[in-house]
mmCIF file of C-alpha atoms and ligand atoms in Angstrom:
data_model
loop_
_atom_site.group_PDB
_atom_site.id
_atom_site.type_symbol
_atom_site.label_atom_id
_atom_site.label_comp_id
_atom_site.label_asym_id
_atom_site.label_seq_id
_atom_site.Cartn_x
_atom_site.Cartn_y
_atom_site.Cartn_z
ATOM 1 C CA UNK A 1 -12.824 26.025 -46.479
ATOM 2 C CA UNK A 2 -16.230 26.201 -44.797
ATOM 3 C CA UNK A 3 -16.238 24.223 -41.571
ATOM 4 C CA UNK A 4 -18.743 22.685 -39.194
ATOM 5 C CA UNK A 5 -17.619 22.288 -35.584
ATOM 6 C CA UNK A 6 -19.647 19.868 -33.469
ATOM 7 C CA UNK A 7 -20.145 21.146 -29.938
ATOM 8 C CA UNK A 8 -23.632 20.012 -28.934
ATOM 9 C CA UNK A 9 -22.667 16.925 -26.918
ATOM 10 C CA UNK A 10 -23.550 16.449 -23.289
ATOM 11 C CA UNK A 11 -20.173 15.059 -22.232
ATOM 12 C CA UNK A 12 -21.562 12.310 -20.034
ATOM 13 C CA UNK A 13 -18.165 10.587 -19.740
ATOM 14 C CA UNK A 14 -16.721 13.821 -18.394
ATOM 15 C CA UNK A 15 -19.110 13.956 -15.446
ATOM 16 C CA UNK A 16 -19.164 15.382 -12.842
ATOM 17 C CA UNK A 17 -17.211 18.209 -14.525
ATOM 18 C CA UNK A 18 -20.011 18.696 -17.056
ATOM 19 C CA UNK A 19 -22.838 18.793 -14.506
ATOM 20 C CA UNK A 20 -23.091 22.576 -14.923
ATOM 21 C CA UNK A 21 -20.541 23.318 -17.618
ATOM 22 C CA UNK A 22 -20.810 22.010 -21.172
ATOM 23 C CA UNK A 23 -17.699 20.070 -22.179
ATOM 24 C CA UNK A 24 -16.719 22.594 -24.899
ATOM 25 C CA UNK A 25 -16.453 25.226 -22.150
ATOM 26 C CA UNK A 26 -14.017 23.315 -19.924
ATOM 27 C CA UNK A 27 -10.747 25.237 -19.550
ATOM 28 C CA UNK A 28 -7.647 24.318 -21.494
ATOM 29 C CA UNK A 29 -4.695 26.527 -20.505
ATOM 30 C CA UNK A 30 -6.775 29.672 -20.218
ATOM 31 C CA UNK A 31 -9.329 29.195 -22.978
ATOM 32 C CA UNK A 32 -12.427 27.019 -23.381
ATOM 33 C CA UNK A 33 -11.805 23.781 -25.242
ATOM 34 C CA UNK A 34 -14.047 24.789 -28.156
ATOM 35 C CA UNK A 35 -12.228 28.124 -28.524
ATOM 36 C CA UNK A 36 -8.970 26.174 -28.897
ATOM 37 C CA UNK A 37 -10.611 24.074 -31.599
ATOM 38 C CA UNK A 38 -11.909 27.154 -33.445
ATOM 39 C CA UNK A 39 -8.514 28.884 -33.293
ATOM 40 C CA UNK A 40 -6.764 25.820 -34.668
ATOM 41 C CA UNK A 41 -9.353 25.474 -37.442
ATOM 42 C CA UNK A 42 -8.892 29.107 -38.470
ATOM 43 C CA UNK A 43 -5.088 28.823 -38.399
ATOM 44 C CA UNK A 44 -5.297 25.722 -40.539
ATOM 45 C CA UNK A 45 -7.592 27.103 -43.235
ATOM 46 C CA UNK A 46 -11.217 27.533 -42.095
ATOM 47 C CA UNK A 47 -12.790 30.406 -44.047
ATOM 48 C CA UNK A 48 -16.079 30.421 -42.145
ATOM 49 C CA UNK A 49 -17.386 28.229 -39.352
ATOM 50 C CA UNK A 50 -20.778 26.982 -38.249
ATOM 51 C CA UNK A 51 -20.696 25.719 -34.654
ATOM 52 C CA UNK A 52 -23.420 23.262 -33.677
ATOM 53 C CA UNK A 53 -24.417 23.825 -30.045
ATOM 54 C CA UNK A 54 -26.947 21.983 -27.884
ATOM 55 C CA UNK A 55 -26.234 21.022 -24.258
ATOM 56 C CA UNK A 56 -25.929 24.229 -22.166
ATOM 57 C CA UNK A 57 -25.852 26.073 -25.487
ATOM 58 C CA UNK A 58 -26.025 29.605 -24.074
ATOM 59 C CA UNK A 59 -22.619 29.334 -22.420
ATOM 60 C CA UNK A 60 -20.979 28.115 -25.630
ATOM 61 C CA UNK A 61 -22.690 30.789 -27.721
ATOM 62 C CA UNK A 62 -21.616 33.503 -25.260
ATOM 63 C CA UNK A 63 -17.970 32.369 -25.263
ATOM 64 C CA UNK A 64 -17.909 32.532 -29.060
ATOM 65 C CA UNK A 65 -19.701 35.888 -29.225
ATOM 66 C CA UNK A 66 -17.305 37.279 -26.615
ATOM 67 C CA UNK A 67 -14.309 37.146 -28.925
ATOM 68 C CA UNK A 68 -13.231 38.831 -32.128
ATOM 69 C CA UNK A 69 -12.713 36.300 -34.879
ATOM 70 C CA UNK A 70 -10.892 36.809 -38.189
ATOM 71 C CA UNK A 71 -13.511 34.740 -40.059
ATOM 72 C CA UNK A 72 -17.318 34.643 -39.751
ATOM 73 C CA UNK A 73 -18.543 32.227 -37.075
ATOM 74 C CA UNK A 74 -22.189 31.456 -36.469
ATOM 75 C CA UNK A 75 -23.936 29.009 -34.184
ATOM 76 C CA UNK A 76 -26.913 26.735 -34.840
ATOM 77 C CA UNK A 77 -28.774 24.769 -32.195
ATOM 78 C CA UNK A 78 -29.314 21.035 -32.445
ATOM 79 C CA UNK A 79 -32.666 20.485 -30.759
ATOM 80 C CA UNK A 80 -31.980 16.907 -29.662
ATOM 81 C CA UNK A 81 -28.637 15.132 -29.553
ATOM 82 C CA UNK A 82 -29.508 12.509 -32.096
ATOM 83 C CA UNK A 83 -25.969 11.933 -33.349
ATOM 84 C CA UNK A 84 -23.158 13.510 -35.332
ATOM 85 C CA UNK A 85 -24.861 13.241 -38.758
ATOM 86 C CA UNK A 86 -27.907 14.956 -37.291
ATOM 87 C CA UNK A 87 -25.627 17.665 -35.876
ATOM 88 C CA UNK A 88 -24.120 18.391 -39.309
ATOM 89 C CA UNK A 89 -27.627 18.292 -40.803
ATOM 90 C CA UNK A 90 -28.571 21.077 -38.376
ATOM 91 C CA UNK A 91 -25.808 23.195 -39.931
ATOM 92 C CA UNK A 92 -26.756 22.287 -43.521
ATOM 93 C CA UNK A 93 -28.919 25.314 -44.266
ATOM 94 C CA UNK A 94 -25.999 27.599 -43.307
ATOM 95 C CA UNK A 95 -23.521 25.884 -45.659
ATOM 96 C CA UNK A 96 -22.776 26.874 -49.238
ATOM 97 C CA UNK A 97 -22.536 24.444 -52.135
ATOM 98 C CA UNK A 98 -19.082 22.896 -52.070
ATOM 99 C CA UNK A 99 -16.828 20.724 -49.931
ATOM 100 C CA UNK A 100 -16.831 21.199 -46.192
ATOM 101 C CA UNK A 101 -14.727 20.272 -43.199
ATOM 102 C CA UNK A 102 -16.236 18.762 -40.038
ATOM 103 C CA UNK A 103 -14.350 18.804 -36.725
ATOM 104 C CA UNK A 104 -15.232 17.545 -33.266
ATOM 105 C CA UNK A 105 -15.337 20.596 -31.019
ATOM 106 C CA UNK A 106 -14.047 18.569 -28.091
ATOM 107 C CA UNK A 107 -10.850 17.354 -29.706
ATOM 108 C CA UNK A 108 -7.386 18.840 -30.046
ATOM 109 C CA UNK A 109 -5.614 18.394 -33.366
ATOM 110 C CA UNK A 110 -2.022 19.326 -34.184
ATOM 111 C CA UNK A 111 -2.035 22.293 -36.507
ATOM 112 C CA UNK A 112 0.349 20.958 -39.168
ATOM 113 C CA UNK A 113 -1.759 17.853 -39.748
ATOM 114 C CA UNK A 114 -4.958 19.872 -39.629
ATOM 115 C CA UNK A 115 -3.560 22.251 -42.262
ATOM 116 C CA UNK A 116 -2.793 19.234 -44.436
ATOM 117 C CA UNK A 117 -6.394 18.074 -44.036
ATOM 118 C CA UNK A 118 -7.654 21.497 -45.100
ATOM 119 C CA UNK A 119 -5.459 21.280 -48.226
ATOM 120 C CA UNK A 120 -6.969 17.924 -49.226
ATOM 121 C CA UNK A 121 -9.907 16.822 -51.266
ATOM 122 C CA UNK A 122 -12.146 14.256 -49.537
ATOM 123 C CA UNK A 123 -10.205 13.038 -46.490
ATOM 124 C CA UNK A 124 -10.385 11.849 -42.908
ATOM 125 C CA UNK A 125 -7.833 12.509 -40.190
ATOM 126 C CA UNK A 126 -6.349 9.278 -38.832
ATOM 127 C CA UNK A 127 -4.305 8.603 -35.731
ATOM 128 C CA UNK A 128 -2.182 5.551 -34.992
ATOM 129 C CA UNK A 129 -2.902 3.825 -31.662
ATOM 130 C CA UNK A 130 -1.714 0.550 -30.179
ATOM 131 C CA UNK A 131 -5.126 -0.808 -29.202
ATOM 132 C CA UNK A 132 -7.718 0.433 -31.682
ATOM 133 C CA UNK A 133 -10.608 -1.851 -30.610
ATOM 134 C CA UNK A 134 -12.470 0.842 -28.684
ATOM 135 C CA UNK A 135 -12.414 3.345 -31.575
ATOM 136 C CA UNK A 136 -13.769 3.747 -35.086
ATOM 137 C CA UNK A 137 -11.053 2.020 -37.101
ATOM 138 C CA UNK A 138 -10.224 2.904 -40.711
ATOM 139 C CA UNK A 139 -9.692 0.311 -43.442
ATOM 140 C CA UNK A 140 -6.889 1.850 -45.485
ATOM 141 C CA UNK A 141 -5.093 0.690 -48.644
ATOM 142 C CA UNK A 142 -2.344 2.809 -50.235
ATOM 143 C CA UNK A 143 -3.415 5.901 -48.270
ATOM 144 C CA UNK A 144 -6.996 5.538 -49.533
ATOM 145 C CA UNK A 145 -9.729 4.887 -46.968
ATOM 146 C CA UNK A 146 -11.999 2.002 -47.948
ATOM 147 C CA UNK A 147 -14.277 2.175 -44.943
ATOM 148 C CA UNK A 148 -14.662 2.540 -41.204
ATOM 149 C CA UNK A 149 -15.605 -0.092 -38.610
ATOM 150 C CA UNK A 150 -16.821 0.838 -35.141
ATOM 151 C CA UNK A 151 -15.124 -0.814 -32.172
ATOM 152 C CA UNK A 152 -14.058 -3.968 -34.062
ATOM 153 C CA UNK A 153 -12.874 -7.090 -32.213
ATOM 154 C CA UNK A 154 -10.384 -7.595 -35.029
ATOM 155 C CA UNK A 155 -9.284 -4.136 -36.170
ATOM 156 C CA UNK A 156 -8.336 -3.877 -39.860
ATOM 157 C CA UNK A 157 -5.588 -1.344 -39.023
ATOM 158 C CA UNK A 158 -4.137 0.713 -36.188
ATOM 159 C CA UNK A 159 -5.510 3.909 -37.687
ATOM 160 C CA UNK A 160 -8.467 5.385 -35.844
ATOM 161 C CA UNK A 161 -10.952 8.038 -36.919
ATOM 162 C CA UNK A 162 -10.149 11.433 -35.362
ATOM 163 C CA UNK A 163 -13.507 12.980 -36.209
ATOM 164 C CA UNK A 164 -11.833 15.439 -38.622
ATOM 165 C CA UNK A 165 -13.164 15.170 -42.168
ATOM 166 C CA UNK A 166 -13.194 16.880 -45.541
ATOM 167 C CA UNK A 167 -16.460 15.902 -47.223
ATOM 168 C CA UNK A 168 -17.160 16.429 -50.912
ATOM 169 C CA UNK A 169 -20.015 18.797 -51.856
ATOM 170 C CA UNK A 170 -22.374 15.861 -52.593
ATOM 171 C CA UNK A 171 -22.181 14.707 -48.959
ATOM 172 C CA UNK A 172 -24.584 17.496 -47.987
ATOM 173 C CA UNK A 173 -27.287 15.337 -49.543
ATOM 174 C CA UNK A 174 -26.155 12.189 -47.680
ATOM 175 C CA UNK A 175 -26.775 13.388 -44.135
ATOM 176 C CA UNK A 176 -30.209 11.765 -43.807
ATOM 177 C CA UNK A 177 -28.792 8.447 -42.670
ATOM 178 C CA UNK A 178 -30.683 5.663 -40.885
ATOM 179 C CA UNK A 179 -30.375 5.164 -37.166
ATOM 180 C CA UNK A 180 -27.393 3.012 -36.214
ATOM 181 C CA UNK A 181 -27.568 0.003 -33.903
ATOM 182 C CA UNK A 182 -26.884 2.263 -30.921
ATOM 183 C CA UNK A 183 -29.789 4.492 -31.998
ATOM 184 C CA UNK A 184 -27.827 7.467 -33.357
ATOM 185 C CA UNK A 185 -27.498 9.158 -36.733
ATOM 186 C CA UNK A 186 -23.801 8.708 -37.342
ATOM 187 C CA UNK A 187 -21.442 10.756 -39.465
ATOM 188 C CA UNK A 188 -19.356 7.634 -40.019
ATOM 189 C CA UNK A 189 -22.209 6.354 -42.234
ATOM 190 C CA UNK A 190 -21.716 9.451 -44.379
ATOM 191 C CA UNK A 191 -17.968 8.773 -44.402
ATOM 192 C CA UNK A 192 -18.651 5.182 -45.469
ATOM 193 C CA UNK A 193 -20.743 6.418 -48.388
ATOM 194 C CA UNK A 194 -18.014 8.901 -49.357
ATOM 195 C CA UNK A 195 -15.491 6.027 -49.371
ATOM 196 C CA UNK A 196 -17.745 4.025 -51.686
ATOM 197 C CA UNK A 197 -18.260 6.955 -54.055
ATOM 198 C CA UNK A 198 -14.980 8.819 -54.246
ATOM 199 C CA UNK A 199 -11.320 8.687 -53.210
ATOM 200 C CA UNK A 200 -11.084 9.495 -49.515
ATOM 201 C CA UNK A 201 -7.525 10.005 -48.282
ATOM 202 C CA UNK A 202 -6.253 9.156 -44.838
ATOM 203 C CA UNK A 203 -4.373 12.137 -43.393
ATOM 204 C CA UNK A 204 -2.168 10.845 -40.572
ATOM 205 C CA UNK A 205 -2.248 13.188 -37.591
ATOM 206 C CA UNK A 206 0.953 13.619 -35.597
ATOM 207 C CA UNK A 207 -1.047 14.391 -32.486
ATOM 208 C CA UNK A 208 -4.705 14.127 -31.581
ATOM 209 C CA UNK A 209 -6.566 14.116 -28.304
ATOM 210 C CA UNK A 210 -10.219 13.271 -27.888
ATOM 211 C CA UNK A 211 -11.111 15.121 -24.693
ATOM 212 C CA UNK A 212 -13.860 12.844 -23.450
ATOM 213 C CA UNK A 213 -12.906 11.837 -19.893
ATOM 214 C CA UNK A 214 -11.470 13.763 -16.918
ATOM 215 C CA UNK A 215 -7.870 12.643 -17.331
ATOM 216 C CA UNK A 216 -8.025 13.712 -20.964
ATOM 217 C CA UNK A 217 -8.826 17.227 -19.764
ATOM 218 C CA UNK A 218 -5.609 17.020 -17.760
ATOM 219 C CA UNK A 219 -3.778 15.829 -20.885
ATOM 220 C CA UNK A 220 -5.301 18.676 -22.926
ATOM 221 C CA UNK A 221 -3.968 21.181 -20.402
ATOM 222 C CA UNK A 222 -0.546 19.521 -20.404
ATOM 223 C CA UNK A 223 -0.450 19.794 -24.208
ATOM 224 C CA UNK A 224 -1.516 23.428 -24.447
ATOM 225 C CA UNK A 225 0.398 24.663 -21.377
ATOM 226 C CA UNK A 226 3.555 23.338 -23.014
ATOM 227 C CA UNK A 227 2.792 25.558 -26.033
ATOM 228 C CA UNK A 228 2.298 28.765 -24.004
ATOM 229 C CA UNK A 229 4.926 31.526 -23.980
ATOM 230 C CA UNK A 230 6.130 32.928 -20.677
ATOM 231 C CA UNK A 231 4.111 36.035 -19.848
ATOM 232 C CA UNK A 232 4.148 37.500 -16.379
ATOM 233 C CA UNK A 233 1.607 40.176 -15.534
ATOM 234 C CA UNK A 234 -0.259 40.637 -12.282
ATOM 235 C CA UNK A 235 1.151 41.505 -8.892
ATOM 236 C CA UNK A 236 4.169 39.249 -8.381
ATOM 237 C CA UNK A 237 6.261 39.554 -5.186
ATOM 238 C CA UNK A 238 10.001 40.041 -5.611
ATOM 239 C CA UNK A 239 10.340 37.129 -3.212
ATOM 240 C CA UNK A 240 8.460 34.698 -5.444
ATOM 241 C CA UNK A 241 10.272 32.535 -7.970
ATOM 242 C CA UNK A 242 8.704 31.786 -11.337
ATOM 243 C CA UNK A 243 10.692 29.148 -13.211
ATOM 244 C CA UNK A 244 10.259 28.320 -16.882
ATOM 245 C CA UNK A 245 7.115 28.906 -18.898
ATOM 246 C CA UNK A 246 4.761 30.573 -16.470
ATOM 247 C CA UNK A 247 1.778 32.692 -17.459
ATOM 248 C CA UNK A 248 0.426 35.067 -14.815
ATOM 249 C CA UNK A 249 -2.521 37.073 -16.060
ATOM 250 C CA UNK A 250 -3.078 40.664 -15.042
ATOM 251 C CA UNK A 251 -5.127 40.786 -11.884
ATOM 252 C CA UNK A 252 -3.481 37.715 -10.334
ATOM 253 C CA UNK A 253 -1.422 37.964 -7.143
ATOM 254 C CA UNK A 254 1.671 35.923 -6.294
ATOM 255 C CA UNK A 255 2.791 36.371 -2.678
ATOM 256 C CA UNK A 256 6.294 36.029 -1.177
ATOM 257 C CA UNK A 257 7.816 32.584 -0.830
ATOM 258 C CA UNK A 258 5.889 31.110 -3.756
ATOM 259 C CA UNK A 259 7.698 28.881 -6.233
ATOM 260 C CA UNK A 260 5.967 28.180 -9.544
ATOM 261 C CA UNK A 261 7.607 25.719 -11.918
ATOM 262 C CA UNK A 262 6.251 25.928 -15.441
ATOM 263 C CA UNK A 263 4.511 25.151 -17.478
ATOM 264 C CA UNK A 264 1.842 26.786 -15.356
ATOM 265 C CA UNK A 265 -0.960 29.266 -15.888
ATOM 266 C CA UNK A 266 -2.409 31.558 -13.241
ATOM 267 C CA UNK A 267 -5.587 33.283 -14.424
ATOM 268 C CA UNK A 268 -6.797 36.763 -13.501
ATOM 269 C CA UNK A 269 -8.042 37.175 -9.951
ATOM 270 C CA UNK A 270 -6.129 34.148 -8.627
ATOM 271 C CA UNK A 271 -4.185 34.436 -5.422
ATOM 272 C CA UNK A 272 -1.184 32.200 -4.743
ATOM 273 C CA UNK A 273 0.732 32.018 -1.447
ATOM 274 C CA UNK A 274 2.440 33.019 0.607
ATOM 275 C CA UNK A 275 4.774 30.005 0.625
ATOM 276 C CA UNK A 276 3.089 27.765 -1.896
ATOM 277 C CA UNK A 277 4.620 25.402 -4.445
ATOM 278 C CA UNK A 278 2.877 25.098 -7.804
ATOM 279 C CA UNK A 279 4.392 22.621 -10.234
ATOM 280 C CA UNK A 280 3.799 21.954 -13.911
ATOM 281 C CA UNK A 281 1.592 21.387 -15.632
ATOM 282 C CA UNK A 282 -0.928 23.294 -13.544
ATOM 283 C CA UNK A 283 -3.761 25.589 -14.538
ATOM 284 C CA UNK A 284 -5.325 27.855 -11.915
ATOM 285 C CA UNK A 285 -8.582 29.346 -13.181
ATOM 286 C CA UNK A 286 -10.035 32.826 -12.568
ATOM 287 C CA UNK A 287 -10.245 33.772 -8.868
ATOM 288 C CA UNK A 288 -8.722 30.484 -7.720
ATOM 289 C CA UNK A 289 -6.813 30.475 -4.446
ATOM 290 C CA UNK A 290 -3.764 28.448 -3.418
ATOM 291 C CA UNK A 291 -2.644 29.332 0.095
ATOM 292 C CA UNK A 292 0.162 28.836 2.586
ATOM 293 C CA UNK A 293 1.946 25.516 2.685
ATOM 294 C CA UNK A 294 0.092 24.075 -0.294
ATOM 295 C CA UNK A 295 1.639 22.014 -3.086
ATOM 296 C CA UNK A 296 -0.285 21.740 -6.337
ATOM 297 C CA UNK A 297 1.193 19.545 -9.028
ATOM 298 C CA UNK A 298 -0.045 18.854 -12.557
ATOM 299 C CA UNK A 299 -3.625 19.802 -11.826
ATOM 300 C CA UNK A 300 -6.520 21.813 -13.186
ATOM 301 C CA UNK A 301 -8.174 24.034 -10.581
ATOM 302 C CA UNK A 302 -11.173 25.781 -12.072
ATOM 303 C CA UNK A 303 -12.672 29.190 -11.355
ATOM 304 C CA UNK A 304 -13.367 30.236 -7.739
ATOM 305 C CA UNK A 305 -11.892 27.078 -6.235
ATOM 306 C CA UNK A 306 -9.701 27.233 -3.158
ATOM 307 C CA UNK A 307 -6.890 25.091 -1.809
ATOM 308 C CA UNK A 308 -6.159 27.433 1.060
ATOM 309 C CA UNK A 309 -3.932 25.711 3.634
ATOM 310 C CA UNK A 310 -1.438 22.860 4.065
ATOM 311 C CA UNK A 311 -2.684 20.633 1.273
ATOM 312 C CA UNK A 312 -1.151 18.319 -1.304
ATOM 313 C CA UNK A 313 -3.047 18.132 -4.590
ATOM 314 C CA UNK A 314 -1.484 16.145 -7.418
ATOM 315 C CA UNK A 315 -2.635 15.115 -10.921
ATOM 316 C CA UNK A 316 -6.194 16.133 -10.173
ATOM 317 C CA UNK A 317 -9.063 18.105 -11.649
ATOM 318 C CA UNK A 318 -11.179 20.396 -9.487
ATOM 319 C CA UNK A 319 -14.360 21.921 -10.897
ATOM 320 C CA UNK A 320 -15.572 25.378 -9.929
ATOM 321 C CA UNK A 321 -16.086 26.670 -6.393
ATOM 322 C CA UNK A 322 -14.441 23.675 -4.704
ATOM 323 C CA UNK A 323 -12.922 24.153 -1.254
ATOM 324 C CA UNK A 324 -10.347 21.734 0.130
ATOM 325 C CA UNK A 325 -10.099 21.941 3.939
ATOM 326 C CA UNK A 326 -6.753 22.550 5.646
ATOM 327 C CA UNK A 327 -4.545 19.495 5.531
ATOM 328 C CA UNK A 328 -6.437 17.697 2.756
ATOM 329 C CA UNK A 329 -4.086 15.175 1.171
ATOM 330 C CA UNK A 330 -4.717 13.602 -2.197
ATOM 331 C CA UNK A 331 -3.025 10.334 -3.195
ATOM 332 C CA UNK A 332 -1.891 10.122 -6.799
ATOM 333 C CA UNK A 333 0.131 6.896 -7.014
ATOM 334 C CA UNK A 334 -0.867 3.289 -6.370
ATOM 335 C CA UNK A 335 1.435 1.155 -4.225
ATOM 336 C CA UNK A 336 1.691 -1.378 -7.057
ATOM 337 C CA UNK A 337 2.565 1.367 -9.563
ATOM 338 C CA UNK A 338 -0.229 0.225 -11.906
ATOM 339 C CA UNK A 339 -2.208 2.811 -13.891
ATOM 340 C CA UNK A 340 -4.903 4.513 -11.838
ATOM 341 C CA UNK A 341 -8.485 3.568 -12.695
ATOM 342 C CA UNK A 342 -11.572 5.768 -12.579
ATOM 343 C CA UNK A 343 -15.258 4.931 -12.763
ATOM 344 C CA UNK A 344 -16.749 6.377 -15.948
ATOM 345 C CA UNK A 345 -20.502 5.862 -16.421
ATOM 346 C CA UNK A 346 -20.435 2.857 -14.097
ATOM 347 C CA UNK A 347 -17.411 1.096 -15.605
ATOM 348 C CA UNK A 348 -13.920 0.947 -14.154
ATOM 349 C CA UNK A 349 -11.602 2.369 -16.797
ATOM 350 C CA UNK A 350 -7.832 2.676 -16.777
ATOM 351 C CA UNK A 351 -6.628 6.255 -17.107
ATOM 352 C CA UNK A 352 -3.415 4.859 -18.561
ATOM 353 C CA UNK A 353 -1.643 7.145 -16.085
ATOM 354 C CA UNK A 354 0.639 5.916 -13.328
ATOM 355 C CA UNK A 355 -0.122 9.112 -11.498
ATOM 356 C CA UNK A 356 -3.633 10.376 -11.187
ATOM 357 C CA UNK A 357 -5.359 11.918 -8.185
ATOM 358 C CA UNK A 358 -9.003 12.898 -7.888
ATOM 359 C CA UNK A 359 -11.832 14.567 -9.780
ATOM 360 C CA UNK A 360 -14.130 16.977 -7.926
ATOM 361 C CA UNK A 361 -17.378 18.333 -9.340
ATOM 362 C CA UNK A 362 -18.406 21.929 -8.688
ATOM 363 C CA UNK A 363 -18.963 22.955 -5.094
ATOM 364 C CA UNK A 364 -17.223 20.007 -3.381
ATOM 365 C CA UNK A 365 -16.158 20.707 0.221
ATOM 366 C CA UNK A 366 -13.608 18.641 2.133
ATOM 367 C CA UNK A 367 -13.111 18.893 5.889
ATOM 368 C CA UNK A 368 -9.746 19.413 7.587
ATOM 369 C CA UNK A 369 -7.161 16.646 7.592
ATOM 370 C CA UNK A 370 -8.941 14.328 5.217
ATOM 371 C CA UNK A 371 -7.221 11.900 2.895
ATOM 372 C CA UNK A 372 -8.559 11.034 -0.542
ATOM 373 C CA UNK A 373 -7.374 7.964 -2.414
ATOM 374 C CA UNK A 374 -6.239 7.773 -6.040
ATOM 375 C CA UNK A 375 -8.935 7.779 -8.711
ATOM 376 C CA UNK A 376 -11.741 9.041 -6.491
ATOM 377 C CA UNK A 377 -14.548 11.020 -8.126
ATOM 378 C CA UNK A 378 -16.547 13.371 -5.891
ATOM 379 C CA UNK A 379 -19.771 14.504 -7.509
ATOM 380 C CA UNK A 380 -20.896 18.125 -7.575
ATOM 381 C CA UNK A 381 -21.714 19.379 -4.085
ATOM 382 C CA UNK A 382 -20.290 16.308 -2.285
ATOM 383 C CA UNK A 383 -18.796 16.801 1.186
ATOM 384 C CA UNK A 384 -16.077 15.002 3.131
ATOM 385 C CA UNK A 385 -16.050 15.127 6.936
ATOM 386 C CA UNK A 386 -12.970 16.253 8.891
ATOM 387 C CA UNK A 387 -10.406 13.488 9.295
ATOM 388 C CA UNK A 388 -12.155 11.149 6.862
ATOM 389 C CA UNK A 389 -10.332 8.780 4.532
ATOM 390 C CA UNK A 390 -12.195 8.582 1.227
ATOM 391 C CA UNK A 391 -11.841 5.227 -0.533
ATOM 392 C CA UNK A 392 -15.032 5.282 -2.640
ATOM 393 C CA UNK A 393 -16.641 7.720 -5.038
ATOM 394 C CA UNK A 394 -19.506 9.778 -3.664
HETATM 395 P P1 LIG B 401 -19.355 12.262 -28.374
HETATM 396 O O1 LIG B 401 -18.008 12.392 -27.742
HETATM 397 O O2 LIG B 401 -19.748 10.966 -28.907
HETATM 398 O O3 LIG B 401 -20.463 12.751 -27.369
HETATM 399 P P2 LIG B 401 -20.367 13.765 -26.177
HETATM 400 O O4 LIG B 401 -19.436 14.884 -26.496
HETATM 401 O O5 LIG B 401 -21.736 14.175 -25.802
HETATM 402 O O6 LIG B 401 -19.709 12.950 -24.995
HETATM 403 P P3 LIG B 401 -20.274 11.680 -24.169
HETATM 404 O O7 LIG B 401 -20.182 10.496 -25.081
HETATM 405 O O8 LIG B 401 -19.302 11.613 -23.038
HETATM 406 O O9 LIG B 401 -21.659 11.969 -23.685
HETATM 407 O O10 LIG B 401 -19.500 13.321 -29.551
HETATM 408 C C1 LIG B 401 -18.510 13.580 -30.501
HETATM 409 C C2 LIG B 401 -18.613 15.025 -30.912
HETATM 410 O O11 LIG B 401 -19.859 15.274 -31.562
HETATM 411 C C3 LIG B 401 -18.547 15.982 -29.761
HETATM 412 O O12 LIG B 401 -17.841 17.111 -30.202
HETATM 413 C C4 LIG B 401 -19.998 16.341 -29.498
HETATM 414 C C5 LIG B 401 -20.623 16.242 -30.863
HETATM 415 N N1 LIG B 401 -22.028 15.814 -30.913
HETATM 416 C C6 LIG B 401 -22.995 16.703 -31.367
HETATM 417 O O13 LIG B 401 -22.679 17.858 -31.677
HETATM 418 N N2 LIG B 401 -24.284 16.273 -31.453
HETATM 419 C C7 LIG B 401 -24.663 15.005 -31.118
HETATM 420 O O14 LIG B 401 -25.856 14.675 -31.253
HETATM 421 C C8 LIG B 401 -23.652 14.099 -30.645
HETATM 422 C C9 LIG B 401 -24.010 12.692 -30.259
HETATM 423 C C10 LIG B 401 -22.345 14.543 -30.565
#
């Protein structure tokens, strides 16, 4: 079925990781997030895809053009990010008469459920959560969706909108919606109209992840690293030990004394060791460096970043070209064992994770022997002096 993938968003909740990189281009186990979404869509039944790009559009377009795809994929540019209905409207002229699927390009969907969605007439993917109040919540009776309510104080169900839809052909004419209260043109208004006009089924998704905030990028990598097959290329010392599902791309180097416990992914050009300990689920991006006496656990280390000497880095996300000085230690567990909180757009938000370390934007530099507390966010280009203890975001 023809498909529209929405990838024009700015990703403000993902800052500082999206300061230079659009969210769809953030790495998930070796591939940009949007590429994962496109692959899953094609595997599940997409016959052709229109990707709506906007923020930092060139990078997204280039990543798509860079690959061979088994179905036609084109991109259209949304001039202003006026909302999801506006984004689909941008793709309208490229669509043929007939039903169409819409997917959020920054979400991961399990393939079985997505395939079921593709096999359906009008439908919306739903996902069961314990506390639905911060989502779009579906009103469902006998598997039929009666409507959707945004962030309700009293949710009508535990089923939330995953942003995966099959719209009937007529919906192409319904995209000119009015601005919502928050000033956006919302696709949920089109869904509401579909519910009032035709039978819209709820397709329960086994697994769904909206990759909106930094710890969700970590979760996305955990999910997809667990699905990788072991594949060891590159220059791996006989005195290194690779346990479990480890991917080492050609062009990576693993020195003696290194232990890597999968799932882990070491991209081309990376250099690990000697004597380093990399634990799952960790992704080391292109040309990353993990040096002597370093332990990296459950972290995403993006391209060109270095953790060169005597450092502990756990449950953290480093952007590109970050350098952690020798002896940098990152805390990843609160003394009270409560979930770690992070500041997202000015609000303290629980990550829901007992263990979470830090988030570093591109180009962060830390001095030797510094200590960084749980849940700290360092913005792009921030520096930490030698010996400093960082207790606040900067
Ligand atoms: P959001 O997650 O609401 O927006 P965002 O990705 O920009 O993130 P943030 O809220 O942190 O700033 O968007 C849902 C999906 O729709 C996502 O895949 C981006 C896409 N989108 C567009 O393509 N155009 C738009 O105008 C908007 C608002 C979103």
